[in-house]
RNA sequence: GGGCCUGUAGCCUAGACUGGAUAGGGCGAUAGCCUCCUAAGCUAUAGAUCGCGGGUUCGAAUCCCGCCAGGUCCGCCA
């Protein structure tokens, strides 16, 4: 890795090590980042040395600072209380970072290829109706994780685990084949998922009221498990339009899933049977009325019922059983498994993990759980008509964005151009608003907040990018081989230092599975760029060397903004 | 009844895993900045018992215990 900050950090640690061993102290060396830029670039707290040295941390800090030898990266060492603060050579950081960004362009920030495969499973919604906002975090978080891991140098495959076996699709299939279209409530959307969901809703209601319907459904499920070709075909035909509608919605927000893996695969290839056999032979297995379960109490599972059933009394399998077979298969395909699941899947996921241990899987997945998006009136529910579809949200975001563009640029831009910008801005705002909040936080959906286009929101970042593009478009100066020493203003230096951090940010977001680290970083870059924009006029600058250096900085910022937005699946408009 | 997650200004949120520098931001509010590269921007002011109570520590938003509130799960559903 030849990113300047990596090297600077390594060198600083080396200096520290030398100084500490010269003083005959011993401790682990971990650098921190000071809370403000003017305090230093790296900090070393001396609290942990105090008991060893039997001196006050402040004293130790002074001792260490005195015995540090400077090198080409570290220019100045200061103490502040118990901290030894290191100041890097700004010139070296600035010139190397600018050069690197311009050399690597759309690859800047991305990490070395790791030659490792990652499978990210996300969304995996039942194909019985359109995606709604309650679970909208799933595809967006999942896709962002995919992009982060790609940027971090992994080979990534995204997978959608497709329920084509269970009761949900059976209900849909029954509805499509037995209900009259006239009795299905019309949807305002033309999309096939919206047109089909009515069959599911009515069938679902009938199932509860009518035992005959309930029995017919059980027969469908049983036939599916037996691998009855005609039934599978029927089910496939029923859910396919819904799935296509879901794909369309995801595509609209820049999400494509690499592969759709049907549950039935694992029934057909008998791998579920292997799982069942292994689980039945486990010492945790019990039997109750011909049904089989694992008792998970020894694994720390608590609650009313610690029994995890994996075979029904009639011999059919359950969703979780097939999920185990799926994960067993996945574990063979990749080096790292990541799942994005709703918090309601926590127990099931744990059950699968335990079962995977019992059957001897190579690995278990790292799971990112997200909490639901609820409405101010409570949880979203299709049944109670309390639902905001993902498509509603997308449309509303774009509509609102269009209004904003028209308000600001209506006199200058063509309608087609404004529509193009509205699309980019609306979708960007949607994705950004989901990602900027940690997945485990509860979100209550409010239109005003989801459609907020100011401050810490995607348009702020896109606007910074558009500003940068606009400056570059108006200049004819050559931005190659600039003299980086012309960048002296603190707004310029701070901006370059932010750009230098990008690779470290990707690394951290990847290692900690936290997409929101990217949004926080991006917001900081855009903020810093806006300060630079205020303090350092580029085009009006008379001195050509300074102007060229600033232009190079603008271009570097544009590249970082674009690359980081790309990781978030957000388009970077040239104007807005 | 039990498990897991969440609780930071009027609202939203970072920081918590790995304890340490005056708890960062944003929205909203108030007051300013467009003869100057797009004002979706910038500057300033006000606003915080870090849910409550204990404990550990030189030091706690962060670790431990108890409690309160919200979410979620504890199905031969998916």
Coordinates of N, CA and C in Angstrom, one line a residue, chain A residues 278 324-337 352-353 355-365:
Chain A
X278 N -27.8 -35.4 9.4 CA -26.8 -35.0 10.4 C -27.4 -34.4 11.6
X324 N -30.3 -23.7 6.3 CA -29.0 -24.3 6.7 C -28.3 -24.9 5.5
X325 N -29.1 -25.6 4.7 CA -28.5 -26.2 3.5 C -27.9 -25.1 2.6
X326 N -28.6 -24.0 2.5 CA -28.2 -22.9 1.7 C -26.8 -22.4 2.2
X327 N -26.7 -22.2 3.5 CA -25.5 -21.6 4.1 C -24.4 -22.6 4.0
X328 N -24.7 -23.9 4.1 CA -23.6 -24.9 4.0 C -23.0 -24.8 2.6
X329 N -23.9 -24.6 1.6 CA -23.4 -24.5 0.2 C -22.6 -23.2 0.0
X330 N -23.2 -22.1 0.6 CA -22.5 -20.8 0.5 C -21.1 -20.9 1.1
X331 N -21.0 -21.5 2.2 CA -19.7 -21.6 3.0 C -18.6 -22.2 2.1
X332 N -19.0 -23.0 1.1 CA -18.0 -23.6 0.2 C -17.6 -22.7 -0.9
X333 N -18.5 -21.7 -1.2 CA -18.3 -20.9 -2.4 C -17.4 -19.6 -2.1
X334 N -17.3 -19.2 -0.9 CA -16.6 -17.9 -0.6 C -15.8 -18.0 0.6
X335 N -14.9 -17.0 0.7 CA -14.1 -16.8 1.9 C -14.8 -16.1 3.1
X336 N -15.7 -15.2 2.7 CA -16.4 -14.4 3.7 C -17.9 -14.4 3.3
X337 N -18.7 -14.7 4.3 CA -20.2 -14.6 4.1 C -20.7 -13.4 4.9
X352 N -29.7 -21.1 12.9 CA -28.9 -21.6 11.7 C -27.4 -21.7 12.0
X353 N -26.9 -20.7 12.7 CA -25.5 -20.6 13.0 C -25.1 -21.9 13.9
X355 N -26.8 -24.7 14.1 CA -27.0 -25.9 13.3 C -25.8 -26.1 12.4
X356 N -25.3 -25.0 11.8 CA -24.1 -25.0 10.9 C -22.9 -25.6 11.7
X357 N -22.8 -25.2 12.9 CA -21.7 -25.7 13.8 C -21.9 -27.2 13.9
X358 N -23.1 -27.7 14.1 CA -23.4 -29.1 14.4 C -23.1 -29.9 13.1
X359 N -23.5 -29.4 11.9 CA -23.2 -30.1 10.7 C -21.8 -29.9 10.2
X360 N -21.0 -29.1 10.8 CA -19.6 -29.0 10.5 C -19.4 -28.1 9.3
X361 N -20.1 -26.9 9.2 CA -19.9 -26.0 8.1 C -18.5 -25.3 8.2
X362 N -17.9 -25.0 7.1 CA -16.6 -24.3 7.0 C -16.6 -23.0 7.8
X363 N -17.7 -22.3 7.7 CA -17.8 -20.9 8.3 C -19.3 -20.5 8.5
X364 N -19.4 -19.5 9.3 CA -20.8 -19.0 9.5 C -20.8 -17.5 9.1
X365 N -21.9 -17.0 8.7 CA -21.9 -15.7 8.1 C -21.8 -14.6 9.2

